[in-house]
mmCIF file of C-alpha atoms in Angstrom:
data_model
loop_
_atom_site.group_PDB
_atom_site.id
_atom_site.type_symbol
_atom_site.label_atom_id
_atom_site.label_comp_id
_atom_site.label_asym_id
_atom_site.label_seq_id
_atom_site.Cartn_x
_atom_site.Cartn_y
_atom_site.Cartn_z
ATOM 1 C CA UNK A 11 92.337 57.422 139.254
ATOM 2 C CA UNK A 12 91.571 60.503 141.405
ATOM 3 C CA UNK A 13 93.633 63.670 140.837
ATOM 4 C CA UNK A 14 95.583 65.136 143.723
ATOM 5 C CA UNK A 15 93.689 67.494 146.004
ATOM 6 C CA UNK A 16 96.018 70.415 145.181
ATOM 7 C CA UNK A 17 95.230 70.120 141.431
ATOM 8 C CA UNK A 18 91.473 70.114 142.060
ATOM 9 C CA UNK A 19 91.713 73.228 144.269
ATOM 10 C CA UNK A 20 93.828 75.078 141.697
ATOM 11 C CA UNK A 21 91.306 74.269 138.936
ATOM 12 C CA UNK A 22 88.423 75.497 141.086
ATOM 13 C CA UNK A 23 90.247 78.802 141.731
ATOM 14 C CA UNK A 24 90.721 79.341 137.966
ATOM 15 C CA UNK A 25 87.030 78.681 137.340
ATOM 16 C CA UNK A 26 86.026 81.169 140.043
ATOM 17 C CA UNK A 27 88.378 83.816 138.573
ATOM 18 C CA UNK A 28 86.976 83.333 135.058
ATOM 19 C CA UNK A 29 83.425 83.522 136.403
ATOM 20 C CA UNK A 30 84.300 86.757 138.172
ATOM 21 C CA UNK A 31 85.599 88.308 134.930
ATOM 22 C CA UNK A 32 82.444 87.299 133.079
ATOM 23 C CA UNK A 33 80.162 88.685 135.801
ATOM 24 C CA UNK A 34 82.032 92.035 135.829
ATOM 25 C CA UNK A 35 81.812 92.301 132.027
ATOM 26 C CA UNK A 36 78.009 91.940 131.969
ATOM 27 C CA UNK A 37 77.597 94.286 134.929
ATOM 28 C CA UNK A 38 79.630 96.918 133.073
ATOM 29 C CA UNK A 39 77.464 96.532 129.943
ATOM 30 C CA UNK A 40 74.292 96.964 132.042
ATOM 31 C CA UNK A 41 75.564 100.125 133.705
ATOM 32 C CA UNK A 42 76.926 101.680 130.498
ATOM 33 C CA UNK A 43 73.447 102.742 129.409
ATOM 34 C CA UNK A 44 72.993 104.872 132.499
ATOM 35 C CA UNK A 45 76.217 106.817 131.994
ATOM 36 C CA UNK A 46 75.493 110.455 131.090
ATOM 37 C CA UNK A 47 76.818 111.319 127.626
ATOM 38 C CA UNK A 48 78.666 114.529 126.982
ATOM 39 C CA UNK A 49 76.702 117.242 125.169
ATOM 40 C CA UNK A 50 79.846 119.012 123.954
ATOM 41 C CA UNK A 51 80.265 119.576 120.213
ATOM 42 C CA UNK A 52 83.296 120.260 118.068
ATOM 43 C CA UNK A 53 81.761 123.596 117.090
ATOM 44 C CA UNK A 54 81.726 124.626 120.762
ATOM 45 C CA UNK A 55 85.523 124.742 120.862
ATOM 46 C CA UNK A 56 86.784 128.298 121.226
ATOM 47 C CA UNK A 57 89.303 128.245 118.392
ATOM 48 C CA UNK A 58 91.968 130.886 117.886
ATOM 49 C CA UNK A 59 91.579 133.735 115.399
ATOM 50 C CA UNK A 60 93.824 133.095 112.396
ATOM 51 C CA UNK A 61 95.354 136.565 112.490
ATOM 52 C CA UNK A 62 96.399 136.066 116.112
ATOM 53 C CA UNK A 63 97.724 132.592 115.408
ATOM 54 C CA UNK A 64 99.746 133.758 112.408
ATOM 55 C CA UNK A 65 101.106 136.671 114.423
ATOM 56 C CA UNK A 66 102.161 134.255 117.138
ATOM 57 C CA UNK A 67 103.800 131.840 114.709
ATOM 58 C CA UNK A 68 105.631 134.670 112.926
ATOM 59 C CA UNK A 69 107.213 135.589 116.265
ATOM 60 C CA UNK A 70 108.775 132.164 116.669
ATOM 61 C CA UNK A 71 112.529 132.545 116.453
ATOM 62 C CA UNK A 72 114.152 130.310 113.854
ATOM 63 C CA UNK A 73 116.715 128.081 115.439
ATOM 64 C CA UNK A 74 120.181 127.390 114.026
ATOM 65 C CA UNK A 75 120.068 130.351 111.608
ATOM 66 C CA UNK A 76 123.851 130.408 111.232
ATOM 67 C CA UNK A 77 123.938 126.717 110.411
ATOM 68 C CA UNK A 78 121.102 127.090 107.863
ATOM 69 C CA UNK A 79 122.871 130.018 106.185
ATOM 70 C CA UNK A 80 126.125 128.067 106.093
ATOM 71 C CA UNK A 81 124.345 125.089 104.553
ATOM 72 C CA UNK A 82 122.743 127.268 101.855
ATOM 73 C CA UNK A 83 126.111 128.842 101.050
ATOM 74 C CA UNK A 84 127.684 125.403 100.665
ATOM 75 C CA UNK A 85 125.315 124.637 97.800
ATOM 76 C CA UNK A 86 126.686 127.593 95.818
ATOM 77 C CA UNK A 87 129.640 125.403 94.871
ATOM 78 C CA UNK A 88 127.180 123.364 92.787
ATOM 79 C CA UNK A 89 125.834 126.333 90.804
ATOM 80 C CA UNK A 90 128.328 125.988 87.948
ATOM 81 C CA UNK A 91 127.556 122.264 87.649
ATOM 82 C CA UNK A 92 123.821 122.931 87.649
ATOM 83 C CA UNK A 93 124.233 125.562 84.926
ATOM 84 C CA UNK A 94 126.225 123.131 82.763
ATOM 85 C CA UNK A 95 123.574 120.456 83.130
ATOM 86 C CA UNK A 96 120.846 122.915 82.154
ATOM 87 C CA UNK A 97 122.760 123.907 79.034
ATOM 88 C CA UNK A 98 123.086 120.232 78.102
ATOM 89 C CA UNK A 99 119.315 119.864 78.232
ATOM 90 C CA UNK A 100 118.742 118.346 81.670
ATOM 91 C CA UNK A 101 116.187 119.492 84.230
ATOM 92 C CA UNK A 102 117.048 119.960 87.900
ATOM 93 C CA UNK A 103 114.871 118.514 90.661
ATOM 94 C CA UNK A 104 115.645 119.539 94.252
ATOM 95 C CA UNK A 105 114.395 117.500 97.196
ATOM 96 C CA UNK A 106 115.108 117.337 100.909
ATOM 97 C CA UNK A 107 113.713 118.697 104.151
ATOM 98 C CA UNK A 108 113.173 122.463 104.356
ATOM 99 C CA UNK A 109 112.035 125.269 102.087
ATOM 100 C CA UNK A 110 114.091 125.479 98.911
ATOM 101 C CA UNK A 111 112.575 128.768 97.719
ATOM 102 C CA UNK A 112 115.541 130.928 98.732
ATOM 103 C CA UNK A 113 118.013 128.431 97.249
ATOM 104 C CA UNK A 114 116.321 128.270 93.847
ATOM 105 C CA UNK A 115 115.852 132.022 93.589
ATOM 106 C CA UNK A 116 119.451 132.702 94.588
ATOM 107 C CA UNK A 117 120.633 130.243 91.930
ATOM 108 C CA UNK A 118 118.439 131.938 89.328
ATOM 109 C CA UNK A 119 119.476 135.495 90.203
ATOM 110 C CA UNK A 120 123.203 134.763 90.449
ATOM 111 C CA UNK A 121 123.735 132.201 87.689
ATOM 112 C CA UNK A 122 120.932 132.384 85.126
ATOM 113 C CA UNK A 123 121.522 135.957 83.981
ATOM 114 C CA UNK A 124 121.739 134.781 80.357
ATOM 115 C CA UNK A 125 118.376 133.031 80.590
ATOM 116 C CA UNK A 126 114.907 134.444 80.606
ATOM 117 C CA UNK A 127 113.570 133.323 83.993
ATOM 118 C CA UNK A 128 109.909 132.634 84.829
ATOM 119 C CA UNK A 129 108.820 131.619 88.340
ATOM 120 C CA UNK A 130 105.820 129.375 89.107
ATOM 121 C CA UNK A 131 104.654 129.275 92.717
ATOM 122 C CA UNK A 132 103.294 125.754 92.904
ATOM 123 C CA UNK A 133 102.279 126.181 96.534
ATOM 124 C CA UNK A 134 99.309 128.335 95.470
ATOM 125 C CA UNK A 135 95.894 126.700 95.497
ATOM 126 C CA UNK A 136 95.309 127.321 91.776
ATOM 127 C CA UNK A 137 97.597 128.262 88.895
ATOM 128 C CA UNK A 138 96.873 129.359 85.334
ATOM 129 C CA UNK A 139 99.472 127.396 83.349
ATOM 130 C CA UNK A 140 98.189 128.800 80.064
ATOM 131 C CA UNK A 141 99.066 132.309 81.257
ATOM 132 C CA UNK A 142 102.522 131.132 82.358
ATOM 133 C CA UNK A 143 103.290 129.526 78.987
ATOM 134 C CA UNK A 144 102.002 132.631 77.192
ATOM 135 C CA UNK A 145 104.359 134.819 79.238
ATOM 136 C CA UNK A 146 107.263 132.479 78.445
ATOM 137 C CA UNK A 147 106.533 132.799 74.736
ATOM 138 C CA UNK A 148 106.545 136.600 75.011
ATOM 139 C CA UNK A 149 109.884 136.553 76.878
ATOM 140 C CA UNK A 150 111.442 134.273 74.232
ATOM 141 C CA UNK A 151 110.110 136.504 71.460
ATOM 142 C CA UNK A 152 111.757 139.538 73.060
ATOM 143 C CA UNK A 153 115.029 137.598 73.399
ATOM 144 C CA UNK A 154 114.966 136.644 69.748
ATOM 145 C CA UNK A 155 114.417 140.241 68.655
ATOM 146 C CA UNK A 156 117.032 141.682 71.041
ATOM 147 C CA UNK A 157 119.847 139.226 70.358
ATOM 148 C CA UNK A 158 119.161 139.234 66.605
ATOM 149 C CA UNK A 159 120.094 135.584 66.311
ATOM 150 C CA UNK A 160 117.918 135.218 63.259
ATOM 151 C CA UNK A 161 117.281 137.558 60.388
ATOM 152 C CA UNK A 162 113.997 139.353 59.941
ATOM 153 C CA UNK A 163 112.895 137.118 57.073
ATOM 154 C CA UNK A 164 113.471 133.995 59.188
ATOM 155 C CA UNK A 165 111.584 135.348 62.197
ATOM 156 C CA UNK A 166 108.685 133.032 63.061
ATOM 157 C CA UNK A 167 105.342 134.500 62.094
ATOM 158 C CA UNK A 168 103.070 135.438 64.964
ATOM 159 C CA UNK A 169 99.553 135.581 63.587
ATOM 160 C CA UNK A 170 97.937 136.722 66.857
ATOM 161 C CA UNK A 171 98.964 137.788 70.374
ATOM 162 C CA UNK A 172 100.416 134.976 72.450
ATOM 163 C CA UNK A 173 97.722 135.432 75.103
ATOM 164 C CA UNK A 174 95.035 134.384 72.612
ATOM 165 C CA UNK A 175 96.907 131.406 71.149
ATOM 166 C CA UNK A 176 96.204 127.818 72.103
ATOM 167 C CA UNK A 177 98.448 125.806 74.391
ATOM 168 C CA UNK A 178 99.514 123.678 71.416
ATOM 169 C CA UNK A 179 100.624 126.729 69.416
ATOM 170 C CA UNK A 180 102.528 128.169 72.373
ATOM 171 C CA UNK A 181 104.367 124.897 73.012
ATOM 172 C CA UNK A 182 105.182 124.623 69.315
ATOM 173 C CA UNK A 183 106.724 128.095 69.388
ATOM 174 C CA UNK A 184 108.805 127.284 72.485
ATOM 175 C CA UNK A 185 109.906 124.026 70.849
ATOM 176 C CA UNK A 186 111.093 125.705 67.644
ATOM 177 C CA UNK A 187 114.770 125.981 66.689
ATOM 178 C CA UNK A 188 114.763 129.780 66.518
ATOM 179 C CA UNK A 189 118.097 130.396 68.247
ATOM 180 C CA UNK A 190 121.572 129.106 67.582
ATOM 181 C CA UNK A 191 123.614 127.157 70.097
ATOM 182 C CA UNK A 192 120.947 127.516 72.818
ATOM 183 C CA UNK A 193 121.720 131.217 73.346
ATOM 184 C CA UNK A 194 118.027 132.028 73.729
ATOM 185 C CA UNK A 195 116.653 129.920 76.553
ATOM 186 C CA UNK A 196 113.839 130.288 79.030
ATOM 187 C CA UNK A 197 114.332 128.759 82.466
ATOM 188 C CA UNK A 198 111.199 128.098 84.479
ATOM 189 C CA UNK A 199 111.621 127.857 88.261
ATOM 190 C CA UNK A 200 108.834 125.803 89.832
ATOM 191 C CA UNK A 201 108.554 126.087 93.595
ATOM 192 C CA UNK A 202 106.777 122.927 94.750
ATOM 193 C CA UNK A 203 105.978 121.217 91.464
ATOM 194 C CA UNK A 204 104.021 118.814 93.692
ATOM 195 C CA UNK A 205 101.918 121.659 95.127
ATOM 196 C CA UNK A 206 98.092 121.624 95.303
ATOM 197 C CA UNK A 207 97.676 123.752 92.175
ATOM 198 C CA UNK A 208 99.812 121.441 90.009
ATOM 199 C CA UNK A 209 99.113 117.918 91.271
ATOM 200 C CA UNK A 210 96.417 117.048 88.743
ATOM 201 C CA UNK A 211 97.327 114.865 85.787
ATOM 202 C CA UNK A 212 96.674 117.538 83.129
ATOM 203 C CA UNK A 213 98.979 120.080 84.791
ATOM 204 C CA UNK A 214 101.788 117.544 85.132
ATOM 205 C CA UNK A 215 101.407 116.509 81.491
ATOM 206 C CA UNK A 216 101.609 120.137 80.366
ATOM 207 C CA UNK A 217 104.638 120.772 82.567
ATOM 208 C CA UNK A 218 106.366 117.696 81.148
ATOM 209 C CA UNK A 219 105.680 118.862 77.586
ATOM 210 C CA UNK A 220 106.908 122.326 78.504
ATOM 211 C CA UNK A 221 110.143 120.928 79.992
ATOM 212 C CA UNK A 222 110.815 118.959 76.806
ATOM 213 C CA UNK A 223 110.716 122.084 74.581
ATOM 214 C CA UNK A 224 114.082 122.894 73.004
ATOM 215 C CA UNK A 225 114.088 126.496 74.248
ATOM 216 C CA UNK A 226 113.006 125.658 77.810
ATOM 217 C CA UNK A 227 114.875 124.431 80.883
ATOM 218 C CA UNK A 228 113.185 123.562 84.175
ATOM 219 C CA UNK A 229 114.363 123.769 87.788
ATOM 220 C CA UNK A 230 111.853 122.480 90.336
ATOM 221 C CA UNK A 231 111.524 121.496 93.973
ATOM 222 C CA UNK A 232 109.423 118.800 95.647
ATOM 223 C CA UNK A 233 108.490 118.241 99.286
ATOM 224 C CA UNK A 234 105.865 115.491 99.317
ATOM 225 C CA UNK A 235 107.266 112.008 99.854
ATOM 226 C CA UNK A 236 104.982 110.589 97.133
ATOM 227 C CA UNK A 237 105.702 113.296 94.539
ATOM 228 C CA UNK A 238 107.544 110.954 92.100
ATOM 229 C CA UNK A 239 104.341 108.902 91.754
ATOM 230 C CA UNK A 240 102.909 111.733 89.623
ATOM 231 C CA UNK A 241 105.199 110.813 86.708
ATOM 232 C CA UNK A 242 105.660 107.813 84.481
ATOM 233 C CA UNK A 243 108.969 106.590 83.072
ATOM 234 C CA UNK A 244 108.701 108.691 79.906
ATOM 235 C CA UNK A 245 108.025 111.902 81.835
ATOM 236 C CA UNK A 246 110.941 111.366 84.245
ATOM 237 C CA UNK A 247 113.644 110.232 81.811
ATOM 238 C CA UNK A 248 112.604 111.803 78.503
ATOM 239 C CA UNK A 249 110.486 114.896 79.022
ATOM 240 C CA UNK A 250 111.593 116.308 82.392
ATOM 241 C CA UNK A 251 114.972 114.548 82.051
ATOM 242 C CA UNK A 252 115.619 115.116 85.756
ATOM 243 C CA UNK A 253 118.947 115.346 87.521
ATOM 244 C CA UNK A 254 118.009 114.672 91.158
ATOM 245 C CA UNK A 255 119.707 116.638 93.939
ATOM 246 C CA UNK A 256 119.314 116.077 97.656
ATOM 247 C CA UNK A 257 119.591 119.612 99.058
ATOM 248 C CA UNK A 258 118.044 119.751 102.546
ATOM 249 C CA UNK A 259 117.977 123.324 103.833
ATOM 250 C CA UNK A 260 116.069 122.906 107.137
ATOM 251 C CA UNK A 261 114.634 126.383 106.440
ATOM 252 C CA UNK A 262 111.030 127.025 107.604
ATOM 253 C CA UNK A 263 108.217 127.058 105.044
ATOM 254 C CA UNK A 264 107.208 130.627 105.887
ATOM 255 C CA UNK A 265 106.080 131.787 102.439
ATOM 256 C CA UNK A 266 104.624 128.464 101.350
ATOM 257 C CA UNK A 267 102.642 128.148 104.578
ATOM 258 C CA UNK A 268 100.827 131.462 104.155
ATOM 259 C CA UNK A 269 98.532 129.997 101.513
ATOM 260 C CA UNK A 270 97.454 126.977 103.536
ATOM 261 C CA UNK A 271 94.612 127.284 106.072
ATOM 262 C CA UNK A 272 95.802 126.874 109.639
ATOM 263 C CA UNK A 273 94.206 124.288 111.917
ATOM 264 C CA UNK A 274 92.566 125.440 115.149
ATOM 265 C CA UNK A 275 91.425 128.713 113.580
ATOM 266 C CA UNK A 276 87.954 130.185 113.183
ATOM 267 C CA UNK A 277 86.232 130.324 109.814
ATOM 268 C CA UNK A 278 83.390 132.219 108.148
ATOM 269 C CA UNK A 279 83.128 135.416 106.120
ATOM 270 C CA UNK A 280 85.239 137.435 108.538
ATOM 271 C CA UNK A 281 87.925 134.812 108.309
ATOM 272 C CA UNK A 282 87.821 134.981 104.487
ATOM 273 C CA UNK A 283 88.420 138.727 104.617
ATOM 274 C CA UNK A 284 91.392 138.259 106.936
ATOM 275 C CA UNK A 285 92.801 135.576 104.661
ATOM 276 C CA UNK A 286 92.431 137.953 101.698
ATOM 277 C CA UNK A 287 94.383 140.626 103.595
ATOM 278 C CA UNK A 288 97.196 138.180 104.317
ATOM 279 C CA UNK A 289 97.397 137.228 100.626
ATOM 280 C CA UNK A 290 97.274 140.866 99.472
ATOM 281 C CA UNK A 291 100.207 141.722 101.715
ATOM 282 C CA UNK A 292 102.347 139.372 99.621
ATOM 283 C CA UNK A 293 101.476 141.214 96.373
ATOM 284 C CA UNK A 294 103.026 144.354 94.898
ATOM 285 C CA UNK A 295 101.682 147.827 95.816
ATOM 286 C CA UNK A 296 100.336 148.260 92.269
ATOM 287 C CA UNK A 297 98.447 144.971 92.492
ATOM 288 C CA UNK A 298 96.974 146.035 95.827
ATOM 289 C CA UNK A 299 95.853 149.339 94.309
ATOM 290 C CA UNK A 300 94.171 147.558 91.390
ATOM 291 C CA UNK A 301 92.366 145.286 93.844
ATOM 292 C CA UNK A 302 91.313 148.352 95.858
ATOM 293 C CA UNK A 303 89.632 149.802 92.744
ATOM 294 C CA UNK A 304 87.538 146.639 92.386
ATOM 295 C CA UNK A 305 86.574 146.824 96.072
ATOM 296 C CA UNK A 306 85.496 150.478 95.799
ATOM 297 C CA UNK A 307 83.474 149.801 92.644
ATOM 298 C CA UNK A 308 81.714 146.793 94.160
ATOM 299 C CA UNK A 309 80.749 148.781 97.275
ATOM 300 C CA UNK A 310 79.423 151.652 95.150
ATOM 301 C CA UNK A 311 77.575 149.381 92.685
ATOM 302 C CA UNK A 312 76.408 146.514 94.865
ATOM 303 C CA UNK A 313 73.394 145.919 92.626
ATOM 304 C CA UNK A 314 75.556 145.193 89.554
ATOM 305 C CA UNK A 315 77.022 141.825 88.566
ATOM 306 C CA UNK A 316 80.586 143.054 88.860
ATOM 307 C CA UNK A 317 83.097 145.534 87.460
ATOM 308 C CA UNK A 318 83.442 145.393 83.659
ATOM 309 C CA UNK A 319 87.031 144.904 82.560
ATOM 310 C CA UNK A 320 86.850 147.954 80.267
ATOM 311 C CA UNK A 321 85.869 150.187 83.204
ATOM 312 C CA UNK A 322 88.602 148.671 85.365
ATOM 313 C CA UNK A 323 91.235 149.241 82.683
ATOM 314 C CA UNK A 324 90.182 152.877 82.238
ATOM 315 C CA UNK A 325 90.380 153.626 85.965
ATOM 316 C CA UNK A 326 93.731 151.862 86.311
ATOM 317 C CA UNK A 327 95.147 153.895 83.408
ATOM 318 C CA UNK A 328 93.870 157.132 84.936
ATOM 319 C CA UNK A 329 95.674 156.314 88.189
ATOM 320 C CA UNK A 330 98.851 155.233 86.331
ATOM 321 C CA UNK A 331 98.670 151.721 87.781
ATOM 322 C CA UNK A 332 99.011 149.866 84.453
ATOM 323 C CA UNK A 333 100.493 150.716 81.086
ATOM 324 C CA UNK A 334 98.742 148.120 78.958
ATOM 325 C CA UNK A 335 95.963 145.562 78.888
ATOM 326 C CA UNK A 336 98.611 142.834 79.312
ATOM 327 C CA UNK A 337 99.762 144.281 82.633
ATOM 328 C CA UNK A 338 96.190 144.427 83.912
ATOM 329 C CA UNK A 339 95.574 140.851 82.761
ATOM 330 C CA UNK A 340 98.610 139.653 84.724
ATOM 331 C CA UNK A 341 97.232 141.304 87.890
ATOM 332 C CA UNK A 342 93.796 139.781 87.332
ATOM 333 C CA UNK A 343 95.334 136.353 86.721
ATOM 334 C CA UNK A 344 97.183 136.659 90.000
ATOM 335 C CA UNK A 345 93.956 137.620 91.784
ATOM 336 C CA UNK A 346 92.157 134.618 90.283
ATOM 337 C CA UNK A 347 95.006 132.269 91.170
ATOM 338 C CA UNK A 348 94.758 133.431 94.781
ATOM 339 C CA UNK A 349 90.941 133.185 94.579
ATOM 340 C CA UNK A 350 90.613 136.871 95.489
ATOM 341 C CA UNK A 351 88.284 137.643 92.579
ATOM 342 C CA UNK A 352 85.963 135.691 90.308
ATOM 343 C CA UNK A 353 84.782 136.380 86.763
ATOM 344 C CA UNK A 354 81.352 136.123 85.202
ATOM 345 C CA UNK A 355 79.587 137.330 82.076
ATOM 346 C CA UNK A 356 77.817 140.684 82.329
ATOM 347 C CA UNK A 357 74.291 141.056 80.957
ATOM 348 C CA UNK A 358 75.679 143.131 78.075
ATOM 349 C CA UNK A 359 78.094 140.325 77.120
ATOM 350 C CA UNK A 360 81.403 141.587 78.462
ATOM 351 C CA UNK A 361 83.467 140.004 81.231
ATOM 352 C CA UNK A 362 83.228 141.492 84.704
ATOM 353 C CA UNK A 363 85.061 140.795 87.941
ATOM 354 C CA UNK A 364 83.695 140.605 91.458
ATOM 355 C CA UNK A 365 85.026 139.791 94.925
ATOM 356 C CA UNK A 366 83.169 136.885 96.611
ATOM 357 C CA UNK A 367 82.784 138.696 99.954
ATOM 358 C CA UNK A 368 79.924 140.465 101.704
ATOM 359 C CA UNK A 369 79.810 144.285 101.774
ATOM 360 C CA UNK A 370 80.667 144.326 105.474
ATOM 361 C CA UNK A 371 83.812 142.300 104.840
ATOM 362 C CA UNK A 372 84.730 144.507 101.862
ATOM 363 C CA UNK A 373 84.551 147.610 104.061
ATOM 364 C CA UNK A 374 86.922 146.035 106.569
ATOM 365 C CA UNK A 375 89.182 145.007 103.721
ATOM 366 C CA UNK A 376 89.167 148.555 102.348
ATOM 367 C CA UNK A 377 90.260 149.940 105.735
ATOM 368 C CA UNK A 378 93.215 147.573 105.769
ATOM 369 C CA UNK A 379 94.257 148.622 102.264
ATOM 370 C CA UNK A 380 94.335 152.361 103.050
#
């Protein structure tokens, strides 16, 4: 039986339309080879100088400052509860949108006056945890001697300086029952425990062991949504023993952001020098002066492998910048954590420090430090 004429015409129109689409597709493929390709490269982009970009971003006015301040003040009502939980052996973990640096430091300065407080800046690119634990042991030792909670004959024996002891020995000392009724405690404040310098498994394991020590309490902040994946059940509930607090501050990450490279900025040796200047501005004047000595020495002895630590210590003592080898070591550790200096073995066997920048960049750096 023949189909109606209207149906046949409609089918023919659909076939013509489909044929037209097919013909256009193949014509487009034929012509695509003749299209002139762009010769532009990503390296041709005229990116902004980091110093200019940071200057521009620092001029951005923070919105809702009154509301942010009011929100931070509202958390002060929780300080007494947080202190009680620390005394009972819990750790405090702060999460929520916004920088929590001001909040944690205000809590420490106003409420933890009876504790020895150590701060770890987890937002740095690299951190020497061994140095941190060594400093904590020294602070606890001073507390034990000052408060006289134990008699001289019961004082734990320290065979060698804490800085030369192993991590195991330091943790054992911090885990000892040297004080009565938790009167001698060290509280470690960790800004961004999920930061780039602490994300590796070994660092998290050491932090968990540190938090479980009887003489140690930990207060930390996290910002990455996947931060809890760093810990297993034992670390969360037994070692860190976290009390979780949602404390959004909506404060900008001004300090934390300084140590992260900005996108759309130029790179190279000049950029490295400018980055070093930005980092140095966040350090103490004494630390800047110590770094300046290394710069001057490297410019005057460019043929040498670096500045021997004995020479550096002598010059720092002559300029009254440090009082002991421990003080100088803390400055050098800070420089290494910020990747401002590197260490290598001198030909005569002693350690020496050098700045991984060209002489031209060092001269510019020296002008900025004057």
